[in-house]
């Protein structure tokens, strides 16, 4: 990237420490600061002089050059005197020695190298280019964004003169080049959907810039919008012919052809070439490496680098830790074979049997090592200390690699470590050896899916897997990508020629039988886990069993404390002990997870070791009662905490008084952001707990948890899992005949179906929920179900029915003294009045709702955003454009703060409509594209068609007619498939475009 003339490093005189505090900007208005204090840079001509000196990079500018820069060919008669006056005034403002006079001219000197924003931008651009060349695109993109953020509007804004005009053009061109480079990296990293909005706005602002058009075509194509991508080309070709009389450049034409041919290489960003896997070598004393060693390239490289550094160091020690079966020994042996040539004096190996009941004693191991090093039995000392000292003496001056496999702990291996330069030790253990001083610690995780599949194929054979790739992926996934499990499964298949891969996949699909299936000869996954479990203390073993019960992918410390019924401090000690033994993983600070197979084993242990109490025995913390109690505490914890989040988001909500009580306490939060952080972080675990709550005693709490966690569905985070959880509660409630739980679950299911655009299904569910709510006399369902029915009827254009439902909801909210609910119904009624031409009453109803929200929520809660959304629509229809934009912008900010992705996107769409009404098509197109990006994957096809219709109108307004027609055609297809009345309006738009 070329930013024009570079601003070189500025030397700072030692005597001018104050100059180091000066900062200047030219990538916007010409400004100066001393530390954080703004300085007065004077009149426009005086700022022009300062800019000319700053951009001369410390070189002297003669008076004639400065006069030419400020006034060009026609300077005023007193130009020289004016230059001297400007320089004198600037010298007084700046620090001593900064603006200097020499050789009949002036120069700016003594600034630190980051004093000028342009210099910083150039350094960042160079850094980004280096990162890009090295293939580190994420870093390059972040650095380039930092460079672009330095622009603050138009460069040299308000500065007169021909020099400033030239520099403005140059700096703007460079900014666009940087933007193009960053957008190119966006597409390389898969951010094509997000880039479309920005590229649409840029192509509107710079219609003749072909590279931007090319990037937009590629972004649209990768977003699944092939027709629009081709329409961009058609618009570009027409524009270039009309404006310049030329054809698109070859690269653009080539891209069009590749899109027409659906070139597979366009579909995804290019991936870096895989690192080569080194060929294993055969050492003298090491065990043989496996011939089908696969993957682990980064670990091989990392450990190889540590071993290679042994020369010149006292000792290189690497300790590998991981669960049983993860491939620690296989990797260590492989790496040791590779490093053999670096240790010509020998390689020692021992299995320390640390996972078993009888770990090897260091004295015995040392005796074996001493014999291998040539020591006679008669010369081997008796004590551990003497053997260790002789061992180190024999290794002095030699280059020996020691592989200590399956170590119990650091105390076992310390006497076995070489102590001299040039030697190295590789250690494998299930325990992380954090107390082994100077060791390079490596946590070995399971294989990647590609590595796992490659290992399976190498054992089974390419010909048997080629036609059943999907089944093979199911097998390695069922094995949890654990190397030992994959090896066992593949070996079983290889030994049974009549089996297909699908047969094996079906056997492993049954979770209750999976561990039993993963046995072959003397290899068994269960036996590997049993060794670790058997070494646990009783409290650790109980924690291991109970933590395997929840279905979530991971668990927080607070949730784990609820499962165990223990204080967080005691729980953390137990969990960290399990992490140290590699039976549990630390997914992030304060979060823990099991490997899939370890979880199955933990549940099997719970069923085996947590036996139910005998007949007539009192309740105990063990057995079925203990397992059920653990899951009940977890559900209570999630419910209590979700209710806290709901109350923060919706203060004064009467529905909270109608939720099931929880006996186990939840968390409290100091502010809204922390509350939402918790909810979205816990989404998977929370919804998994709902799905597990199929017993009669937990059903109502599960349904209430769905209600309290509704933001998960509305935001799009976990929406599919939310629906699965709701349907699970509905099924369980039907089995148990619980109308209360079924009604609330159907209410929330209806809400999510509406969010996803499945309006007919949502309407049916809301009707079913209302019938159940009346049976159960549930005030929450009896008010919210007709409110939902009214919204759906509004969307479907059944306005009279919508008003009836919403009037019923309004009465039910008032009967329950639910003021926020009443405000919601008023705002929805406003939408009905608006749709039926009653604009004045629509504005009035929406204002009543907003006033109610502001009174009860102190203007801060999510529901106020809903009210402002309705009011913004009414004001738009009333022609109050400025006030409508302010109101919708307020709503947009609130929805963003509340992380409500659906309403964030819908508000952008409404702002786009407003800009269209205000004859601002470029702004409308940008907002519509942003709405499409935000609503990607949520909101349903009907909402998407509405946005595409608006986007088409905006594109038509900025002259991109071909692309506009593609948007309208796509919207029309959606409307026609759904039988929506909007189809007629879109046909008119298309007909009008054809006439033009």
mmCIF file of C-alpha atoms in Angstrom, residues 42-386:
data_model
loop_
_atom_site.group_PDB
_atom_site.id
_atom_site.type_symbol
_atom_site.label_atom_id
_atom_site.label_comp_id
_atom_site.label_asym_id
_atom_site.label_seq_id
_atom_site.Cartn_x
_atom_site.Cartn_y
_atom_site.Cartn_z
ATOM 1 C CA UNK A 42 -4.996 30.267 13.776
ATOM 2 C CA UNK A 43 -6.637 31.261 10.515
ATOM 3 C CA UNK A 44 -7.151 28.902 7.538
ATOM 4 C CA UNK A 45 -4.048 30.306 5.782
ATOM 5 C CA UNK A 46 -1.999 29.856 8.950
ATOM 6 C CA UNK A 47 -3.180 26.248 9.191
ATOM 7 C CA UNK A 48 -2.296 25.841 5.507
ATOM 8 C CA UNK A 49 1.268 26.929 6.296
ATOM 9 C CA UNK A 50 1.463 24.491 9.220
ATOM 10 C CA UNK A 51 0.134 21.653 7.045
ATOM 11 C CA UNK A 52 2.633 22.398 4.287
ATOM 12 C CA UNK A 53 5.514 22.253 6.779
ATOM 13 C CA UNK A 54 4.249 19.086 8.474
ATOM 14 C CA UNK A 55 3.882 17.311 5.155
ATOM 15 C CA UNK A 56 7.403 18.257 4.054
ATOM 16 C CA UNK A 57 8.677 15.645 6.535
ATOM 17 C CA UNK A 58 11.118 17.885 8.381
ATOM 18 C CA UNK A 59 12.691 19.359 5.236
ATOM 19 C CA UNK A 60 13.016 23.091 4.790
ATOM 20 C CA UNK A 61 10.410 24.876 2.639
ATOM 21 C CA UNK A 62 11.564 28.108 1.046
ATOM 22 C CA UNK A 63 9.402 31.200 1.242
ATOM 23 C CA UNK A 64 8.667 30.892 -2.480
ATOM 24 C CA UNK A 65 7.545 27.292 -2.077
ATOM 25 C CA UNK A 66 5.257 28.249 0.794
ATOM 26 C CA UNK A 67 3.746 31.152 -1.135
ATOM 27 C CA UNK A 68 3.073 28.805 -4.051
ATOM 28 C CA UNK A 69 1.538 26.234 -1.666
ATOM 29 C CA UNK A 70 -0.825 28.788 -0.103
ATOM 30 C CA UNK A 71 -1.831 30.917 -3.106
ATOM 31 C CA UNK A 72 -0.561 29.272 -6.289
ATOM 32 C CA UNK A 73 0.096 31.356 -9.401
ATOM 33 C CA UNK A 74 -1.648 34.519 -8.149
ATOM 34 C CA UNK A 75 -0.332 35.380 -4.650
ATOM 35 C CA UNK A 76 -1.283 38.668 -2.979
ATOM 36 C CA UNK A 77 1.236 41.520 -3.028
ATOM 37 C CA UNK A 78 2.041 41.077 0.655
ATOM 38 C CA UNK A 79 2.361 37.270 0.472
ATOM 39 C CA UNK A 80 5.914 37.127 1.874
ATOM 40 C CA UNK A 81 4.988 39.322 4.832
ATOM 41 C CA UNK A 82 1.921 37.173 5.457
ATOM 42 C CA UNK A 83 4.041 33.990 5.487
ATOM 43 C CA UNK A 84 6.394 35.539 8.027
ATOM 44 C CA UNK A 85 3.452 36.639 10.180
ATOM 45 C CA UNK A 86 1.909 33.166 10.125
ATOM 46 C CA UNK A 87 5.264 31.590 11.013
ATOM 47 C CA UNK A 88 5.792 34.013 13.889
ATOM 48 C CA UNK A 89 2.343 33.273 15.321
ATOM 49 C CA UNK A 90 2.849 29.526 15.031
ATOM 50 C CA UNK A 91 6.263 29.759 16.709
ATOM 51 C CA UNK A 92 4.596 31.356 19.734
ATOM 52 C CA UNK A 93 1.980 28.588 19.918
ATOM 53 C CA UNK A 94 4.387 25.694 19.412
ATOM 54 C CA UNK A 95 7.301 24.789 21.650
ATOM 55 C CA UNK A 96 10.689 26.388 21.327
ATOM 56 C CA UNK A 97 12.824 24.899 18.571
ATOM 57 C CA UNK A 98 9.938 23.218 16.735
ATOM 58 C CA UNK A 99 9.350 25.741 13.952
ATOM 59 C CA UNK A 100 12.816 26.833 12.806
ATOM 60 C CA UNK A 101 14.002 29.395 10.232
ATOM 61 C CA UNK A 102 16.862 28.468 7.939
ATOM 62 C CA UNK A 103 18.074 29.163 4.398
ATOM 63 C CA UNK A 104 15.354 31.733 3.822
ATOM 64 C CA UNK A 105 12.600 29.300 4.675
ATOM 65 C CA UNK A 106 10.993 27.318 7.488
ATOM 66 C CA UNK A 107 10.863 23.734 8.784
ATOM 67 C CA UNK A 108 9.159 21.774 11.570
ATOM 68 C CA UNK A 109 11.727 19.758 13.527
ATOM 69 C CA UNK A 110 12.224 17.910 16.788
ATOM 70 C CA UNK A 111 8.959 15.972 16.835
ATOM 71 C CA UNK A 112 8.700 12.405 17.994
ATOM 72 C CA UNK A 113 7.982 9.898 15.253
ATOM 73 C CA UNK A 114 4.317 9.403 16.228
ATOM 74 C CA UNK A 115 3.550 13.109 16.563
ATOM 75 C CA UNK A 116 1.757 13.296 13.200
ATOM 76 C CA UNK A 117 -1.331 11.158 12.567
ATOM 77 C CA UNK A 118 -0.266 10.577 8.952
ATOM 78 C CA UNK A 119 3.064 9.124 10.085
ATOM 79 C CA UNK A 120 1.237 6.785 12.466
ATOM 80 C CA UNK A 121 -1.120 5.717 9.682
ATOM 81 C CA UNK A 122 1.815 4.984 7.369
ATOM 82 C CA UNK A 123 3.565 2.888 10.015
ATOM 83 C CA UNK A 124 0.387 0.948 10.698
ATOM 84 C CA UNK A 125 -0.176 0.396 6.971
ATOM 85 C CA UNK A 126 3.363 -0.959 6.622
ATOM 86 C CA UNK A 127 2.842 -3.217 9.641
ATOM 87 C CA UNK A 128 -0.432 -4.486 8.138
ATOM 88 C CA UNK A 129 1.308 -5.204 4.834
ATOM 89 C CA UNK A 130 3.968 -7.267 6.617
ATOM 90 C CA UNK A 131 1.326 -9.235 8.517
ATOM 91 C CA UNK A 132 -0.609 -9.804 5.297
ATOM 92 C CA UNK A 133 2.514 -11.032 3.509
ATOM 93 C CA UNK A 134 3.132 -13.428 6.395
ATOM 94 C CA UNK A 135 -0.414 -14.782 6.057
ATOM 95 C CA UNK A 136 -1.577 -13.375 9.418
ATOM 96 C CA UNK A 137 -4.724 -11.803 7.957
ATOM 97 C CA UNK A 138 -6.599 -11.217 11.206
ATOM 98 C CA UNK A 139 -3.726 -9.175 12.613
ATOM 99 C CA UNK A 140 -3.294 -7.326 9.295
ATOM 100 C CA UNK A 141 -7.001 -6.471 9.206
ATOM 101 C CA UNK A 142 -7.007 -5.214 12.811
ATOM 102 C CA UNK A 143 -3.927 -3.058 12.224
ATOM 103 C CA UNK A 144 -5.380 -1.631 9.021
ATOM 104 C CA UNK A 145 -8.584 -0.738 10.862
ATOM 105 C CA UNK A 146 -6.468 1.168 13.387
ATOM 106 C CA UNK A 147 -4.869 3.077 10.531
ATOM 107 C CA UNK A 148 -8.227 3.905 8.941
ATOM 108 C CA UNK A 149 -9.630 5.034 12.281
ATOM 109 C CA UNK A 150 -7.112 7.906 12.257
ATOM 110 C CA UNK A 151 -9.075 9.653 9.479
ATOM 111 C CA UNK A 152 -11.465 12.214 10.967
ATOM 112 C CA UNK A 153 -13.444 13.391 7.978
ATOM 113 C CA UNK A 154 -11.891 15.109 4.977
ATOM 114 C CA UNK A 155 -8.070 15.445 5.144
ATOM 115 C CA UNK A 156 -6.853 19.042 5.610
ATOM 116 C CA UNK A 157 -10.461 20.100 6.024
ATOM 117 C CA UNK A 158 -11.029 23.808 5.551
ATOM 118 C CA UNK A 159 -7.420 24.456 4.536
ATOM 119 C CA UNK A 160 -7.098 26.608 1.370
ATOM 120 C CA UNK A 161 -4.469 26.571 -1.346
ATOM 121 C CA UNK A 162 -3.352 24.403 -4.261
ATOM 122 C CA UNK A 163 -0.965 22.361 -2.122
ATOM 123 C CA UNK A 164 -3.776 21.404 0.254
ATOM 124 C CA UNK A 165 -6.042 20.543 -2.681
ATOM 125 C CA UNK A 166 -3.430 18.183 -4.128
ATOM 126 C CA UNK A 167 -2.719 16.563 -0.796
ATOM 127 C CA UNK A 168 -6.420 16.097 -0.092
ATOM 128 C CA UNK A 169 -6.830 14.128 -3.299
ATOM 129 C CA UNK A 170 -3.734 12.041 -2.562
ATOM 130 C CA UNK A 171 -4.734 11.243 1.016
ATOM 131 C CA UNK A 172 -8.310 10.394 0.053
ATOM 132 C CA UNK A 173 -7.033 8.085 -2.690
ATOM 133 C CA UNK A 174 -4.730 6.381 -0.197
ATOM 134 C CA UNK A 175 -7.590 5.963 2.281
ATOM 135 C CA UNK A 176 -9.637 4.259 -0.412
ATOM 136 C CA UNK A 177 -6.689 1.971 -1.240
ATOM 137 C CA UNK A 178 -6.419 1.018 2.429
ATOM 138 C CA UNK A 179 -10.165 0.418 2.574
ATOM 139 C CA UNK A 180 -9.994 -1.795 -0.498
ATOM 140 C CA UNK A 181 -7.140 -3.769 1.011
ATOM 141 C CA UNK A 182 -9.010 -4.222 4.291
ATOM 142 C CA UNK A 183 -12.211 -5.237 2.527
ATOM 143 C CA UNK A 184 -10.246 -7.740 0.471
ATOM 144 C CA UNK A 185 -8.959 -9.252 3.718
ATOM 145 C CA UNK A 186 -12.512 -9.214 5.105
ATOM 146 C CA UNK A 187 -13.562 -11.446 2.237
ATOM 147 C CA UNK A 188 -10.501 -13.672 2.654
ATOM 148 C CA UNK A 189 -11.489 -14.223 6.286
ATOM 149 C CA UNK A 190 -15.121 -15.021 5.497
ATOM 150 C CA UNK A 191 -16.730 -11.699 6.496
ATOM 151 C CA UNK A 192 -18.534 -11.415 3.143
ATOM 152 C CA UNK A 193 -22.034 -10.863 4.567
ATOM 153 C CA UNK A 194 -20.797 -8.051 6.803
ATOM 154 C CA UNK A 195 -18.860 -6.421 3.961
ATOM 155 C CA UNK A 196 -21.848 -6.082 1.605
ATOM 156 C CA UNK A 197 -23.337 -3.087 3.425
ATOM 157 C CA UNK A 198 -20.078 -1.137 3.481
ATOM 158 C CA UNK A 199 -19.306 -1.971 -0.144
ATOM 159 C CA UNK A 200 -22.780 -0.931 -1.243
ATOM 160 C CA UNK A 201 -22.289 2.480 0.385
ATOM 161 C CA UNK A 202 -18.786 2.837 -1.082
ATOM 162 C CA UNK A 203 -19.870 1.944 -4.607
ATOM 163 C CA UNK A 204 -22.646 4.539 -4.336
ATOM 164 C CA UNK A 205 -20.119 7.168 -3.226
ATOM 165 C CA UNK A 206 -17.450 6.112 -5.765
ATOM 166 C CA UNK A 207 -19.426 4.601 -8.662
ATOM 167 C CA UNK A 208 -16.487 4.474 -11.120
ATOM 168 C CA UNK A 209 -14.085 2.652 -8.792
ATOM 169 C CA UNK A 210 -14.000 -0.811 -10.330
ATOM 170 C CA UNK A 211 -12.138 -2.634 -7.564
ATOM 171 C CA UNK A 212 -14.924 -1.753 -5.125
ATOM 172 C CA UNK A 213 -17.445 -3.158 -7.612
ATOM 173 C CA UNK A 214 -15.340 -6.301 -7.930
ATOM 174 C CA UNK A 215 -15.227 -6.773 -4.160
ATOM 175 C CA UNK A 216 -18.986 -6.168 -3.923
ATOM 176 C CA UNK A 217 -19.629 -8.821 -6.574
ATOM 177 C CA UNK A 218 -17.496 -11.332 -4.699
ATOM 178 C CA UNK A 219 -19.098 -10.480 -1.333
ATOM 179 C CA UNK A 220 -22.596 -10.891 -2.765
ATOM 180 C CA UNK A 221 -21.675 -14.167 -4.455
ATOM 181 C CA UNK A 222 -20.227 -15.611 -1.271
ATOM 182 C CA UNK A 223 -23.357 -14.491 0.588
ATOM 183 C CA UNK A 224 -25.463 -16.651 -1.736
ATOM 184 C CA UNK A 225 -26.679 -13.651 -3.770
ATOM 185 C CA UNK A 226 -25.382 -14.680 -7.212
ATOM 186 C CA UNK A 227 -28.019 -12.818 -9.202
ATOM 187 C CA UNK A 228 -27.241 -9.561 -7.396
ATOM 188 C CA UNK A 229 -23.522 -10.098 -7.991
ATOM 189 C CA UNK A 230 -24.139 -10.402 -11.736
ATOM 190 C CA UNK A 231 -26.442 -7.385 -11.621
ATOM 191 C CA UNK A 232 -23.603 -5.328 -10.110
ATOM 192 C CA UNK A 233 -21.533 -6.197 -13.182
ATOM 193 C CA UNK A 234 -24.366 -5.165 -15.502
ATOM 194 C CA UNK A 235 -24.780 -1.849 -13.663
ATOM 195 C CA UNK A 236 -21.021 -1.245 -13.791
ATOM 196 C CA UNK A 237 -20.725 -2.001 -17.504
ATOM 197 C CA UNK A 238 -23.587 0.343 -18.322
ATOM 198 C CA UNK A 239 -22.227 3.128 -16.103
ATOM 199 C CA UNK A 240 -18.697 2.912 -17.533
ATOM 200 C CA UNK A 241 -20.052 2.986 -21.068
ATOM 201 C CA UNK A 242 -22.264 6.000 -20.351
ATOM 202 C CA UNK A 243 -19.747 8.014 -18.316
ATOM 203 C CA UNK A 244 -16.377 7.075 -19.828
ATOM 204 C CA UNK A 245 -17.127 5.148 -23.000
ATOM 205 C CA UNK A 246 -15.054 2.142 -21.856
ATOM 206 C CA UNK A 247 -15.624 -1.503 -20.902
ATOM 207 C CA UNK A 248 -15.017 -2.936 -17.412
ATOM 208 C CA UNK A 249 -11.414 -3.883 -16.688
ATOM 209 C CA UNK A 250 -10.317 -7.484 -17.434
ATOM 210 C CA UNK A 251 -10.376 -8.558 -13.766
ATOM 211 C CA UNK A 252 -14.014 -7.541 -13.461
ATOM 212 C CA UNK A 253 -14.969 -9.346 -16.659
ATOM 213 C CA UNK A 254 -13.110 -12.458 -15.526
ATOM 214 C CA UNK A 255 -14.933 -12.413 -12.169
ATOM 215 C CA UNK A 256 -18.282 -12.202 -13.973
ATOM 216 C CA UNK A 257 -17.410 -15.274 -16.016
ATOM 217 C CA UNK A 258 -16.287 -17.194 -12.941
ATOM 218 C CA UNK A 259 -19.561 -16.337 -11.191
ATOM 219 C CA UNK A 260 -21.551 -17.443 -14.228
ATOM 220 C CA UNK A 261 -19.636 -20.734 -14.207
ATOM 221 C CA UNK A 262 -20.070 -21.118 -10.394
ATOM 222 C CA UNK A 263 -16.297 -21.479 -10.049
ATOM 223 C CA UNK A 264 -15.806 -23.518 -6.819
ATOM 224 C CA UNK A 265 -12.683 -21.533 -5.932
ATOM 225 C CA UNK A 266 -14.840 -18.416 -5.475
ATOM 226 C CA UNK A 267 -17.085 -20.014 -2.854
ATOM 227 C CA UNK A 268 -14.761 -19.812 0.120
ATOM 228 C CA UNK A 269 -11.655 -17.833 1.042
ATOM 229 C CA UNK A 270 -8.408 -19.520 0.166
ATOM 230 C CA UNK A 271 -6.939 -21.594 2.987
ATOM 231 C CA UNK A 272 -3.233 -21.752 3.876
ATOM 232 C CA UNK A 273 -1.412 -24.877 2.812
ATOM 233 C CA UNK A 274 -1.201 -27.497 5.566
ATOM 234 C CA UNK A 275 2.045 -27.846 7.403
ATOM 235 C CA UNK A 276 4.035 -30.886 6.320
ATOM 236 C CA UNK A 277 4.101 -33.845 8.657
ATOM 237 C CA UNK A 278 7.632 -34.966 9.288
ATOM 238 C CA UNK A 279 8.593 -38.560 8.541
ATOM 239 C CA UNK A 280 9.291 -40.491 11.741
ATOM 240 C CA UNK A 281 12.755 -41.986 12.303
ATOM 241 C CA UNK A 282 13.749 -45.144 14.267
ATOM 242 C CA UNK A 283 15.877 -44.622 17.436
ATOM 243 C CA UNK A 284 17.828 -47.168 19.461
ATOM 244 C CA UNK A 285 15.973 -47.482 22.810
ATOM 245 C CA UNK A 286 12.727 -45.664 22.118
ATOM 246 C CA UNK A 287 9.566 -47.684 21.434
ATOM 247 C CA UNK A 288 8.690 -47.961 17.766
ATOM 248 C CA UNK A 289 6.637 -45.112 16.457
ATOM 249 C CA UNK A 290 3.250 -45.995 15.002
ATOM 250 C CA UNK A 291 3.388 -46.255 11.209
ATOM 251 C CA UNK A 292 0.103 -44.372 10.798
ATOM 252 C CA UNK A 293 1.019 -41.336 12.918
ATOM 253 C CA UNK A 294 -1.288 -38.545 11.733
ATOM 254 C CA UNK A 295 -1.611 -34.800 12.290
ATOM 255 C CA UNK A 296 -0.367 -32.910 15.379
ATOM 256 C CA UNK A 297 1.900 -30.853 13.114
ATOM 257 C CA UNK A 298 1.915 -27.779 15.365
ATOM 258 C CA UNK A 299 2.771 -29.840 18.463
ATOM 259 C CA UNK A 300 5.491 -31.705 16.595
ATOM 260 C CA UNK A 301 7.004 -28.385 15.531
ATOM 261 C CA UNK A 302 6.689 -26.844 19.004
ATOM 262 C CA UNK A 303 8.270 -29.777 20.830
ATOM 263 C CA UNK A 304 10.917 -30.204 18.160
ATOM 264 C CA UNK A 305 11.910 -26.567 18.604
ATOM 265 C CA UNK A 306 12.253 -27.006 22.374
ATOM 266 C CA UNK A 307 14.391 -30.129 21.959
ATOM 267 C CA UNK A 308 16.528 -28.426 19.336
ATOM 268 C CA UNK A 309 17.306 -25.704 21.867
ATOM 269 C CA UNK A 310 18.927 -28.205 24.254
ATOM 270 C CA UNK A 311 22.397 -27.356 22.942
ATOM 271 C CA UNK A 312 23.651 -24.381 24.870
ATOM 272 C CA UNK A 313 21.095 -24.792 27.671
ATOM 273 C CA UNK A 314 21.410 -26.560 30.994
ATOM 274 C CA UNK A 315 18.500 -28.821 30.070
ATOM 275 C CA UNK A 316 15.406 -28.728 27.865
ATOM 276 C CA UNK A 317 12.302 -30.212 29.504
ATOM 277 C CA UNK A 318 8.886 -30.550 27.867
ATOM 278 C CA UNK A 319 5.934 -31.988 29.791
ATOM 279 C CA UNK A 320 2.853 -33.146 27.849
ATOM 280 C CA UNK A 321 -0.430 -33.442 29.748
ATOM 281 C CA UNK A 322 -3.851 -34.664 28.637
ATOM 282 C CA UNK A 323 -6.628 -37.157 29.268
ATOM 283 C CA UNK A 324 -6.042 -40.828 28.802
ATOM 284 C CA UNK A 325 -6.197 -41.860 25.165
ATOM 285 C CA UNK A 326 -5.409 -38.414 23.745
ATOM 286 C CA UNK A 327 -2.145 -39.620 22.225
ATOM 287 C CA UNK A 328 0.511 -38.277 24.596
ATOM 288 C CA UNK A 329 2.824 -41.269 24.303
ATOM 289 C CA UNK A 330 2.343 -41.565 20.550
ATOM 290 C CA UNK A 331 3.237 -37.916 20.054
ATOM 291 C CA UNK A 332 6.194 -38.006 22.450
ATOM 292 C CA UNK A 333 7.660 -41.110 20.816
ATOM 293 C CA UNK A 334 7.168 -39.607 17.367
ATOM 294 C CA UNK A 335 8.891 -36.346 18.350
ATOM 295 C CA UNK A 336 11.704 -38.244 20.064
ATOM 296 C CA UNK A 337 12.336 -40.235 16.887
ATOM 297 C CA UNK A 338 12.503 -37.026 14.907
ATOM 298 C CA UNK A 339 15.008 -35.507 17.340
ATOM 299 C CA UNK A 340 17.271 -38.567 17.414
ATOM 300 C CA UNK A 341 19.968 -37.007 15.262
ATOM 301 C CA UNK A 342 20.258 -34.096 17.707
ATOM 302 C CA UNK A 343 21.072 -36.544 20.528
ATOM 303 C CA UNK A 344 23.832 -38.784 19.120
ATOM 304 C CA UNK A 345 24.810 -40.116 22.534
ATOM 305 C CA UNK A 346 21.580 -41.994 23.076
ATOM 306 C CA UNK A 347 17.923 -41.953 23.972
ATOM 307 C CA UNK A 348 16.504 -43.410 27.178
ATOM 308 C CA UNK A 349 12.902 -44.484 27.700
ATOM 309 C CA UNK A 350 10.782 -45.709 30.626
ATOM 310 C CA UNK A 351 7.082 -46.244 31.313
ATOM 311 C CA UNK A 352 6.633 -44.807 34.805
ATOM 312 C CA UNK A 353 3.135 -46.385 35.164
ATOM 313 C CA UNK A 354 1.892 -43.243 36.907
ATOM 314 C CA UNK A 355 -1.773 -43.881 36.072
ATOM 315 C CA UNK A 356 -1.775 -47.297 37.731
ATOM 316 C CA UNK A 357 -1.915 -48.413 41.337
ATOM 317 C CA UNK A 358 1.848 -49.104 41.461
ATOM 318 C CA UNK A 359 3.885 -46.351 39.902
ATOM 319 C CA UNK A 360 7.536 -47.070 39.150
ATOM 320 C CA UNK A 361 9.972 -46.053 41.888
ATOM 321 C CA UNK A 362 12.647 -43.541 40.833
ATOM 322 C CA UNK A 363 15.402 -45.744 42.374
ATOM 323 C CA UNK A 364 14.434 -48.686 40.144
ATOM 324 C CA UNK A 365 14.265 -46.508 37.040
ATOM 325 C CA UNK A 366 17.678 -44.977 37.780
ATOM 326 C CA UNK A 367 19.219 -48.403 38.104
ATOM 327 C CA UNK A 368 17.854 -49.302 34.674
ATOM 328 C CA UNK A 369 19.156 -46.063 33.166
ATOM 329 C CA UNK A 370 22.588 -46.531 34.730
ATOM 330 C CA UNK A 371 22.851 -50.011 33.234
ATOM 331 C CA UNK A 372 21.836 -48.652 29.814
ATOM 332 C CA UNK A 373 24.623 -46.088 30.153
ATOM 333 C CA UNK A 374 27.212 -48.837 30.746
ATOM 334 C CA UNK A 375 27.366 -49.019 34.533
ATOM 335 C CA UNK A 376 27.973 -52.469 36.007
ATOM 336 C CA UNK A 377 25.490 -53.749 38.597
ATOM 337 C CA UNK A 378 28.235 -53.790 41.229
ATOM 338 C CA UNK A 379 28.890 -50.074 40.649
ATOM 339 C CA UNK A 380 25.264 -48.944 41.069
ATOM 340 C CA UNK A 381 24.809 -47.220 44.492
ATOM 341 C CA UNK A 382 22.019 -48.170 46.860
ATOM 342 C CA UNK A 383 20.397 -44.824 47.715
ATOM 343 C CA UNK A 384 18.221 -42.664 45.446
ATOM 344 C CA UNK A 385 20.438 -39.626 45.964
ATOM 345 C CA UNK A 386 23.640 -41.466 45.020
#
